[in-house]
XYZ file of C-alpha atoms in Angstrom:
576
model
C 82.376 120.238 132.444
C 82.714 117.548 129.812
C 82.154 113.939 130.995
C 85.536 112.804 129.009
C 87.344 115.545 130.960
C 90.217 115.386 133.308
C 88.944 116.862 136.185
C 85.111 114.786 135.784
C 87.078 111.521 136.323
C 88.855 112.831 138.930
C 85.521 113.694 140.693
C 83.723 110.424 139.428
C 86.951 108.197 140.991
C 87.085 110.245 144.184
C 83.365 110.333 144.849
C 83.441 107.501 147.616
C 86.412 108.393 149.387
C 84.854 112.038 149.856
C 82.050 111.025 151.220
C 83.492 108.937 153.491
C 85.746 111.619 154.317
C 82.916 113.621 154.931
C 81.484 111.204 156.857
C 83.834 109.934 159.230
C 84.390 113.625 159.866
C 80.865 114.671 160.882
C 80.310 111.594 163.285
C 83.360 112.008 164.983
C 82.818 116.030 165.380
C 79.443 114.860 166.173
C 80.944 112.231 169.164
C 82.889 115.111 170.553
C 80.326 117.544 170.747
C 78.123 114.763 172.607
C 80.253 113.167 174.732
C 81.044 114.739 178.751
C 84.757 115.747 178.936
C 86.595 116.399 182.552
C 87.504 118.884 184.416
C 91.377 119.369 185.903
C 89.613 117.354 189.325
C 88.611 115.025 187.528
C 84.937 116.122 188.027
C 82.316 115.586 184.748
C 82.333 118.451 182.438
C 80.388 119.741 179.531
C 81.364 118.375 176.214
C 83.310 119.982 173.525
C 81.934 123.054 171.238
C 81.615 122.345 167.667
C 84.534 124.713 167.531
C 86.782 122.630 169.359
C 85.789 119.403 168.492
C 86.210 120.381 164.902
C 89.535 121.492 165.587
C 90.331 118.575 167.389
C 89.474 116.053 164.435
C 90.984 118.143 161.886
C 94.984 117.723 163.462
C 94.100 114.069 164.540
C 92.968 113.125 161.487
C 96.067 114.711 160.031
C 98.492 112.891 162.765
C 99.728 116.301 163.640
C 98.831 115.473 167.131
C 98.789 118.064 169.225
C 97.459 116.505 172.665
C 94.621 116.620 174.532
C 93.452 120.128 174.300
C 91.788 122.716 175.132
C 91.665 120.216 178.600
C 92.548 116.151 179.116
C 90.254 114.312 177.765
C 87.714 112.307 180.460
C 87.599 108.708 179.836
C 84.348 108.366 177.214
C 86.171 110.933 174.853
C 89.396 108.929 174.867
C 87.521 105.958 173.684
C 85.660 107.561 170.548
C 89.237 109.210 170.400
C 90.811 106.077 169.518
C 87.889 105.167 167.199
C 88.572 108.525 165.126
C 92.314 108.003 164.580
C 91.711 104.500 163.167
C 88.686 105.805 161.450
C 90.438 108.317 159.727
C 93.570 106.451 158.865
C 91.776 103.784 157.076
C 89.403 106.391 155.406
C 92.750 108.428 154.349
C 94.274 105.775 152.980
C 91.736 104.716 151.089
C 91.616 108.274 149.700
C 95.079 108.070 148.949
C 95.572 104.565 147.058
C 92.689 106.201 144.997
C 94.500 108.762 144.012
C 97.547 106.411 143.135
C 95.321 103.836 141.255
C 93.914 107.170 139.486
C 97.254 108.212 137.793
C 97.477 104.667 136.792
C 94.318 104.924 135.248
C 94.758 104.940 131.659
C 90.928 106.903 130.852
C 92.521 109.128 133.311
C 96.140 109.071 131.103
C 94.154 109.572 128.190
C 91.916 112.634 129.265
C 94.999 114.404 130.449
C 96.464 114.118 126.944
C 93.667 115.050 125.289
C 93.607 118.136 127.570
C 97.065 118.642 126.899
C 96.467 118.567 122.591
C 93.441 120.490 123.122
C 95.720 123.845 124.633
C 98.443 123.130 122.753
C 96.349 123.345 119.552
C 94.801 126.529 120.635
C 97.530 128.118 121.156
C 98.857 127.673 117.280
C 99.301 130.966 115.667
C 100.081 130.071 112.389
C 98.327 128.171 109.576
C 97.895 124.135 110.143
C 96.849 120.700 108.742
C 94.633 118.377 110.476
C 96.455 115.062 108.977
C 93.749 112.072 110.092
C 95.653 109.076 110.101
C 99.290 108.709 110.507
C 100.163 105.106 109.130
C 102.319 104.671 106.257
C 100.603 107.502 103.997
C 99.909 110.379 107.112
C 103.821 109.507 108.391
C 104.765 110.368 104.693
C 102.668 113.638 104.721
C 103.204 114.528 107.917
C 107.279 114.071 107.393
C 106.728 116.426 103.736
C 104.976 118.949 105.431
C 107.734 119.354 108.387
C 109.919 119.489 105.844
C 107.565 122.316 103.945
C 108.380 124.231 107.541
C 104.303 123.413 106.901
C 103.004 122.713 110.615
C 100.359 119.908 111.021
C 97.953 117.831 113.595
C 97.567 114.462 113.904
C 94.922 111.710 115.382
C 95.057 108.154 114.869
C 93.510 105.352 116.687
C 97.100 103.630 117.026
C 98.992 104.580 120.189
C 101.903 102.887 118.803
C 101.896 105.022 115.862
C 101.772 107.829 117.386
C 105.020 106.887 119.588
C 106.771 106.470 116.326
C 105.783 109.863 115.264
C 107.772 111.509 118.730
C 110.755 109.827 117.585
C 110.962 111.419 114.001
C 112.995 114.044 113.715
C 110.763 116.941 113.156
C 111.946 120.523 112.818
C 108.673 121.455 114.647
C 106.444 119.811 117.044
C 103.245 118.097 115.811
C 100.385 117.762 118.213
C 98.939 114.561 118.252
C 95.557 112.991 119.785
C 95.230 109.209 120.129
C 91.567 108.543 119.252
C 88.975 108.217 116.741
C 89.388 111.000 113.714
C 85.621 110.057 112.957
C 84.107 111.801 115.904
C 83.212 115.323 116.263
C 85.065 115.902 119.956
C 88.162 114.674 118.893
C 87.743 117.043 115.157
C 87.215 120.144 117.198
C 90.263 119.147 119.342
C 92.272 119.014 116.532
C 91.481 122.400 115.305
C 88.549 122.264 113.042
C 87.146 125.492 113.638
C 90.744 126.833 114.169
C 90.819 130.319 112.700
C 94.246 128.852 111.246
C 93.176 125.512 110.062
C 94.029 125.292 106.364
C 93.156 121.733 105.857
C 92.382 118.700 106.765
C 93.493 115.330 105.351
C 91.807 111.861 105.750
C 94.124 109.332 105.497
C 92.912 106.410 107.347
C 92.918 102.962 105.925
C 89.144 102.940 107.134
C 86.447 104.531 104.784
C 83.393 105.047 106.501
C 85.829 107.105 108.665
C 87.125 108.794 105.741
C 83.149 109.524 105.010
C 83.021 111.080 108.810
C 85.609 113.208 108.378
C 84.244 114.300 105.346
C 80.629 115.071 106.666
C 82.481 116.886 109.024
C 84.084 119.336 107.137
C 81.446 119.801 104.501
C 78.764 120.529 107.330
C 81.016 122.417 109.792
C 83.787 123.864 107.597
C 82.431 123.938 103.927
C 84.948 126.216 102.810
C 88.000 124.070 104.198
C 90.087 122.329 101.659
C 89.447 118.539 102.425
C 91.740 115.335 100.885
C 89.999 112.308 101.435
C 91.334 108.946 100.937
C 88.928 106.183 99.213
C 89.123 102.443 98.302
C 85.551 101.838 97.819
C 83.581 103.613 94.625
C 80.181 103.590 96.808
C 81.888 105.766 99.492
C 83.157 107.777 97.251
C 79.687 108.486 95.451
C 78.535 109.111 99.254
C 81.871 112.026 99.467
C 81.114 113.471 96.742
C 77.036 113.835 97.465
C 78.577 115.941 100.772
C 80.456 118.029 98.092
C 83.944 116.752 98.271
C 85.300 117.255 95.451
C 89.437 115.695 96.269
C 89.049 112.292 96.989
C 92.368 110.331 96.133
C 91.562 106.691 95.221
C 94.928 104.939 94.926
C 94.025 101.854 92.668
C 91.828 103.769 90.126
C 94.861 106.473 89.883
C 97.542 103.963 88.970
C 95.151 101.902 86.934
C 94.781 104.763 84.518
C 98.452 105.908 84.589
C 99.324 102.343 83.489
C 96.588 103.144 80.836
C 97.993 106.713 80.255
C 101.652 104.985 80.205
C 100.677 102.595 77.418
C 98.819 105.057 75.198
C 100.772 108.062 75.845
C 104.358 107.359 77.333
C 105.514 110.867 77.424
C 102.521 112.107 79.156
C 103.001 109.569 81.580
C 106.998 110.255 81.959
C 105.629 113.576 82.335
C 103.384 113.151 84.964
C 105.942 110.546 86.663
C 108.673 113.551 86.760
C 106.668 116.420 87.677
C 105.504 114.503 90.964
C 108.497 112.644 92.018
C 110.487 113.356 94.993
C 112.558 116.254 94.100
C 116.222 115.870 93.959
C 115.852 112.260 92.721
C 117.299 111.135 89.319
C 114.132 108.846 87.878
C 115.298 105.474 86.077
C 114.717 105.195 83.000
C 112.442 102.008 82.295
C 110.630 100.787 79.277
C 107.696 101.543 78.496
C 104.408 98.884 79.199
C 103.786 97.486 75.573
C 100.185 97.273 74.013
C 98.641 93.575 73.837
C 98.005 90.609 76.065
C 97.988 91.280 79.945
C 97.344 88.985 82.896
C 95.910 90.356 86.222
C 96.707 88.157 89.162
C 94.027 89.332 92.187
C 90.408 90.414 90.711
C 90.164 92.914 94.240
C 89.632 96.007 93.952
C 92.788 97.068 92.633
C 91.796 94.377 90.087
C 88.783 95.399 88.761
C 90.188 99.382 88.511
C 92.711 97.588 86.254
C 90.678 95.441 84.217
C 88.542 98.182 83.513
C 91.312 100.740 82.026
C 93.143 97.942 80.171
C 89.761 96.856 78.685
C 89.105 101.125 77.741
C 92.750 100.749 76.485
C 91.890 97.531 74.026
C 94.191 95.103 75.730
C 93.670 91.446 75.726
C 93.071 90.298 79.413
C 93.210 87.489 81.403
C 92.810 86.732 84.852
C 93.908 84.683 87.233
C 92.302 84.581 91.629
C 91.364 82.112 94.319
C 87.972 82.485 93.833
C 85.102 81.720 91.257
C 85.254 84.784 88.675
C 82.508 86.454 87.666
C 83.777 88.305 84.641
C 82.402 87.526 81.147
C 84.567 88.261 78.377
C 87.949 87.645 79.979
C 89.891 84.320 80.108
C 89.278 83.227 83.844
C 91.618 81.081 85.403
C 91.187 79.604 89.139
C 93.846 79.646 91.363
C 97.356 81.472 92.210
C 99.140 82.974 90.172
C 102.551 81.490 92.156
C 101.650 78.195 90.446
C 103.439 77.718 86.827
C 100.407 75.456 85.621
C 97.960 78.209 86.952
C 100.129 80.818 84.981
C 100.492 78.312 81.871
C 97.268 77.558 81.642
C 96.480 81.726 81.779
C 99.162 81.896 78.754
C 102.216 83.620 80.429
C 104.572 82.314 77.468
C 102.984 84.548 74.829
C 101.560 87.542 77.410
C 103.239 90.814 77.100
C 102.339 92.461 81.156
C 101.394 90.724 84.365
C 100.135 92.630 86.852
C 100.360 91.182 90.685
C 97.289 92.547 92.485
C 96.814 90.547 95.802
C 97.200 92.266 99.043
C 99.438 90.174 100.017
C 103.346 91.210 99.277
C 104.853 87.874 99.776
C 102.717 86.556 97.236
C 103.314 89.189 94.441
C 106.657 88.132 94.878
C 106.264 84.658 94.461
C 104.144 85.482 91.540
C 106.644 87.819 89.658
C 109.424 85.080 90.109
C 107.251 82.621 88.532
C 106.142 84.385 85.695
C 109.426 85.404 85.268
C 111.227 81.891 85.087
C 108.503 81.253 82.656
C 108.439 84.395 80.448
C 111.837 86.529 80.926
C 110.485 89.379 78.726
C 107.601 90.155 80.474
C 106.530 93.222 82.193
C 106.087 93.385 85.495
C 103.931 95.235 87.586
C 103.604 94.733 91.219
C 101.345 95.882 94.128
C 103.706 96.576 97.423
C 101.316 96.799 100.178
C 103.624 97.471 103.016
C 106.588 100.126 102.871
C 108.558 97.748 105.395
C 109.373 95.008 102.141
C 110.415 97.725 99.750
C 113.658 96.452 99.497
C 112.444 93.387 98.770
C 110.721 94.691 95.731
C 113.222 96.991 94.475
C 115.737 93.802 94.157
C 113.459 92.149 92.060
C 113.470 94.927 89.504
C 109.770 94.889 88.607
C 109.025 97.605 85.509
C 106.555 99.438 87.792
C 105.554 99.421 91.651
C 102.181 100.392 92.741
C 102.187 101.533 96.451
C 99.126 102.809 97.358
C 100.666 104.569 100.231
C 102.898 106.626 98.082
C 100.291 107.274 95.861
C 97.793 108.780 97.930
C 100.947 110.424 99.919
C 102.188 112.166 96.874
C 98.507 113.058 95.460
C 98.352 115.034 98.686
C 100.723 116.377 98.898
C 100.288 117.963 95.386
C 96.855 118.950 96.172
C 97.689 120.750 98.913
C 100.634 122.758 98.000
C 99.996 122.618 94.536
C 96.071 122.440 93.335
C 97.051 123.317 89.921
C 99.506 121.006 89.341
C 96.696 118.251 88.763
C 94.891 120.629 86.655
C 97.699 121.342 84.560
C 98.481 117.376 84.474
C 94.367 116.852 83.119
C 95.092 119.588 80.781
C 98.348 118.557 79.643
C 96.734 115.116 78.771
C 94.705 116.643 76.004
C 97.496 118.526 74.437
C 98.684 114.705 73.494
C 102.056 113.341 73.467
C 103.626 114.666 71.030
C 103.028 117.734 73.650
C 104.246 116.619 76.717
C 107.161 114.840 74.960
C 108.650 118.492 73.339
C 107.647 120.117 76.865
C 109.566 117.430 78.837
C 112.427 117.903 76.714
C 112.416 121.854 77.192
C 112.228 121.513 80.835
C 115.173 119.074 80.896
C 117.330 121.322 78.724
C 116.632 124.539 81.297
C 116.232 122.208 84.593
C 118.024 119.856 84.393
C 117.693 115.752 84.740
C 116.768 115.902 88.498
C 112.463 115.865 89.251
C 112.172 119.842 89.925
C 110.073 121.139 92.480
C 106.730 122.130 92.138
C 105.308 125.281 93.766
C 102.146 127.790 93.140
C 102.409 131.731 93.968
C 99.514 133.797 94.234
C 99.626 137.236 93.637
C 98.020 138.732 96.590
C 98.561 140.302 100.324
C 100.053 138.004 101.859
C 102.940 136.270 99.555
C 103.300 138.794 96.936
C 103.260 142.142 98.713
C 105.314 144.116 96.212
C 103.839 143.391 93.256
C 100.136 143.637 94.594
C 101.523 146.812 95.669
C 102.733 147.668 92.082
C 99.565 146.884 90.361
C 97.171 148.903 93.277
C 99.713 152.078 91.729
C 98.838 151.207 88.589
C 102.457 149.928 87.436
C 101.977 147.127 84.769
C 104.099 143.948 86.247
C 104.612 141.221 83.900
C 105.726 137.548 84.305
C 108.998 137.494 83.513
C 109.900 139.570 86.379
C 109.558 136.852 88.467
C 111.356 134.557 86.133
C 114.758 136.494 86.077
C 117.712 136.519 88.374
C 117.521 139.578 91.319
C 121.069 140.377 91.300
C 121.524 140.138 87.214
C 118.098 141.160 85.363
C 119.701 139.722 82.095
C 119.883 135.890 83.522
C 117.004 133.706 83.683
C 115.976 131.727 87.048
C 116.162 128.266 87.078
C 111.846 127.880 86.478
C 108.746 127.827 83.820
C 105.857 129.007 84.453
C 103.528 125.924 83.769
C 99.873 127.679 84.341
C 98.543 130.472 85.152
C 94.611 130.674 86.585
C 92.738 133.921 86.535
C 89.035 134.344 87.007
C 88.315 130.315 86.894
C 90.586 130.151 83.699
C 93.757 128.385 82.931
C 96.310 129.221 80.700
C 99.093 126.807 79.937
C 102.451 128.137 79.305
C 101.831 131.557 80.039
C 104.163 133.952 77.475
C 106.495 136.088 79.662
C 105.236 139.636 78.946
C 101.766 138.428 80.482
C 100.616 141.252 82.546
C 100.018 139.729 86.152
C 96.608 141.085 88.139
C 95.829 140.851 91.824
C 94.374 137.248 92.183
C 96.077 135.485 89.840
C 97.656 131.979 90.724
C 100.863 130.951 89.304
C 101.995 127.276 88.482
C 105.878 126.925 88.460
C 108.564 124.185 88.095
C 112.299 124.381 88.635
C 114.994 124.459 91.548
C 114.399 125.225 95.228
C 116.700 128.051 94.917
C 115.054 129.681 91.999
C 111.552 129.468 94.499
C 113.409 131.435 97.115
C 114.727 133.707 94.716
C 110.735 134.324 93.463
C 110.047 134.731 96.901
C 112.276 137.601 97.383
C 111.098 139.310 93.653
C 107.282 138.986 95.281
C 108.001 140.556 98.590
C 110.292 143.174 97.568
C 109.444 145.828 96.011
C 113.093 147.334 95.408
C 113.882 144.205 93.563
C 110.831 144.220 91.564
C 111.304 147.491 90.530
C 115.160 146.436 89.070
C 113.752 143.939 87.498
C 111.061 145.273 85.799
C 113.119 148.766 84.934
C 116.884 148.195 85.267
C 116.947 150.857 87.616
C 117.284 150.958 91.684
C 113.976 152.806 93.213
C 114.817 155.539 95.347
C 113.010 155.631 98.596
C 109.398 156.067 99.694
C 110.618 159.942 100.188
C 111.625 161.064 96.903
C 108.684 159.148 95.454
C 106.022 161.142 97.330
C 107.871 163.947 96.148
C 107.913 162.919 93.011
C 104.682 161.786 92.159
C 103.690 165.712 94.238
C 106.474 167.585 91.509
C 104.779 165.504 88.727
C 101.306 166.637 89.403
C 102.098 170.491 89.479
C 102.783 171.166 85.719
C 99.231 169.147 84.372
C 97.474 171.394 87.427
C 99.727 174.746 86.442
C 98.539 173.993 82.213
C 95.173 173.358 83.513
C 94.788 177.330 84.816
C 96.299 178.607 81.801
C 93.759 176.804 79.932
């Protein structure tokens, strides 16, 4: 029985009205058994048996009240009678406003819910995400993956947040633990040695919890995918020495897209559309220019800036509260909401300003300034909180860096997608020029909308027919999954982007690549062209159109086949 457990609080609450109970019981059995009863004359008589004076008690002390039996009662046993009923009311109600004040209780509330999660997660029988955290970033996740028909579990510390998450509309239900994602109970709760568990995502806005989580699954689960958020470069040294290998720091990843974005815009654009929502039409803005930035905020977010712009050659200077410690930049105390703070940093003649605080009011107040004072410039700003986004997007900054989304999105692409960053890293030292004629190819076959993103894998469980195929020894190449299943001569609405095989990635796979069990398969284009893959993979009458022209006959008159083609080699063989 664990000590957090429903039914051990029930027993720890309950423990002194039971043994009152108890007691009240045996000295009033006892009193019966002790004291002289009467006889029908009136006459002393021997006192009750145990038997009867237990049975006595028991319907008295129930206020059944079935009389004086098995005889009337002499005078002595009336007395102690009287003392028993008020005994045992008083020790009953006691009993009973314990049990009241015990649904009230909220350890009590709280073990009963985690009981609750606990079955609820044991009963999943399909594959699930452990999502730890569910503020602005897990909500995001948790709302992708619903939408995914992915299912998920949650924990988070926050009640509150949790009572927000009921009221989403999710297609499925998500089982969710109020508590602390950083301790081992509450993990194995949630499903960590769940045959089914696929993942597990830390997400909290705390990092030595992040660290837990990821001790946790590196010790108990090594082989479980784990995406763990970081803020802080020595926790993330301390992930990585447990062997995590996806951490997801927001301000170092949008410090060097800026830098990727100034040295290699169509990489960047690249990057930007392949993982945007899909659907969404991306505006078009200009690109951040090459020369003399100002960082307002030298945080942490600050110094991941400083130190890309720096790699990237730009002139910097900064501008925070506090006493700078940074040789080799211009240095400027104060706030950046201040025009003689920003004159005296050289707004007039900078080209970028970055707002870094964590504070959104005052990015805005910054932006507005620097604006009045320097129309041209670009903007970048740091939203901290989702709630003011439409504050943000009415100022019309260049770029937006919300670490929320970021780490939301980098998930997310992890998780359903763990080639997509590889093929992003990859793409980057192809060079612009690259990106810029592969972003125009897509466009021309896609369309202006951000595609979807999705990886196949050629094995039992998603591509049934064509593992099939290949264990035959059928050759199945690429493009069969890249044409249309009711007209072989039209193409589907996707690109193959990568293909990994053995460790190895190949970029732009050619479509008459032969495809072998094991391979994984990168693609980009239209949620209708995925379910349309999806079909080609499972099938194996529609992979056989599409890789012949012809419809397969059934399973029959291919056993007989394949029995009719054997005879003549066996018939030459004996007149050899």
């Amino acid at each position: 029985m664990h000590p957090g457990s429903a039914f051990f609080i029930v027993l720890r609450r309950m423990r002194a009205p039971l043994i009152l109970l108890i007691v009240v019981y045996a000295v009033s059995i006892l009193g019966l058994t002790l004291i002289p009863g009467a006889d029908a004359e009136g006459k002393p008589a021997p006192p009750m048996s145990f038997l009867h004076a237990f049975y006595f008690v028991s319907y008295t002390a129930t206020t059944i009240g079935f009389g004086e039996i098995p005889q009337a009662f002499s005078e002595a046993q009336r007395m102690w009678v009287t003392a028993i009923i008020y005994a045992t009311v008083i020790v009953w109600t006691y009993a009973i406003l314990t049990i009241l004040a015990l649904f009230s209780d909220r350890a009590f509330q709280q073990a009963l819910s985690a009981g609750r999660f606990k079955r609820r997660v044991q009963r999943l029988a399909e594959p699930f995400y452990i999502v730890c955290g569910c503020g602005e970033t897990g909500g995001r996740v948790l709302a992708a993956l619903d939408k995914m028909d992915a299912r998920a579990v949650a924990i988070d510390l926050d009640e509150n947040r949790l009572a927000e998450l009921e009221l989403e509309d999710f297609r499925s239900e998500t089982p969710a633990l109020a508590g602390d994602a950083a301790q081992t109970q509450n993990l194995f709760a949630a499903g960590l040695m769940h045959r089914f568990c696929r993942g597990i995502l830390a997400l909290t806005n705390d990092d030595q919890a992040n660290l837990a989580i990821a001790a946790h699954a590196r010790l108990l689960r090594p082989q479980l995918p784990a995406i763990l958020r970081v803020e802080h470069d020595a926790i993330a040294q301390r992930m990585t020495a447990f062997g995590a290998t996806q951490t997801i720091n927001p301000f170092a990843n949008f410090a060097r897209l800026l830098a990727l974005a100034i040295h290699a815009p169509a990489l960047y654009r690249l990057h930007d559309w392949l993982t945007g929502t899909p659907g969404t039409i991306l505006v078009a803005t200009r690109d951040p220019p090459a020369g003399r930035w100002i960082v307002c905020g030298y945080g942490r977010f600050g110094h991941s800036l400083v130190a890309e712009l720096q790699r990237e050659g730009m002139e910097i200077a900064l501008i925070d509260q506090h006493p700078l410690e940074a040789p080799g930049f211009t240095a400027v105390v104060g706030s950046g909401v201040e025009p003689e703070v920003l004159t005296a940093a050289g707004v007039a003649s900078a080209d970028g300003l970055v707002a870094a605080t964590d504070d959104d009011l005052t990015n805005l107040s910054i932006a507005v300034a620097a604006r009045a004072l320097n129309p041209g410039l670009f903007i970048v700003l740091r939203q901290n909180q989702q709630s003011r986004a439409e504050l943000f997007a009415a100022l019309q900054p260049e770029m937006i860096m919300a670490p929320a989304e970021i780490v939301a999105h980098a998930a997310l692409a992890r998780l359903t997608t763990p080639l997509l960053p590889d093929f992003l890293r990859a793409a980057e030292a192809r060079g612009d020029d690259w990106a810029w004629a592969l972003q125009s190819r897509l466009r021309m076959e896609l369309g202006s909308a951000v595609p979807l993103c999705w990886q196949l894998s050629i094995d039992d469980n998603v591509a049934t027919a064509i593992v099939t195929l290949i264990a035959e020894g059928r050759e199945v190449v690429l493009s069969a999954l890249l044409r249309n299943p009711s007209d072989r001569s039209q193409r589907l609405s996707c690109v193959a982007l990568a293909l990994r095989r053995d460790e190895a990635d190949m970029l732009m796979p050619e479509a008459d690549t032969s495809l072998m069990i094991g391979d994984q398969i990168l693609f980009v284009g239209t949620a209708a062209a995925r379910a349309e893959q999806e079909l080609i993979a499972r099938n194996r009458n529609v992979l056989h159109y599409l890789l012949t022209g012809r419809e397969e006959t059934g399973w029959l008159w291919r056993a007989m086949t394949r029995k009719w083609s054997k005879q003549p080699v066996e018939h030459l063989g004996q007149q050899q």
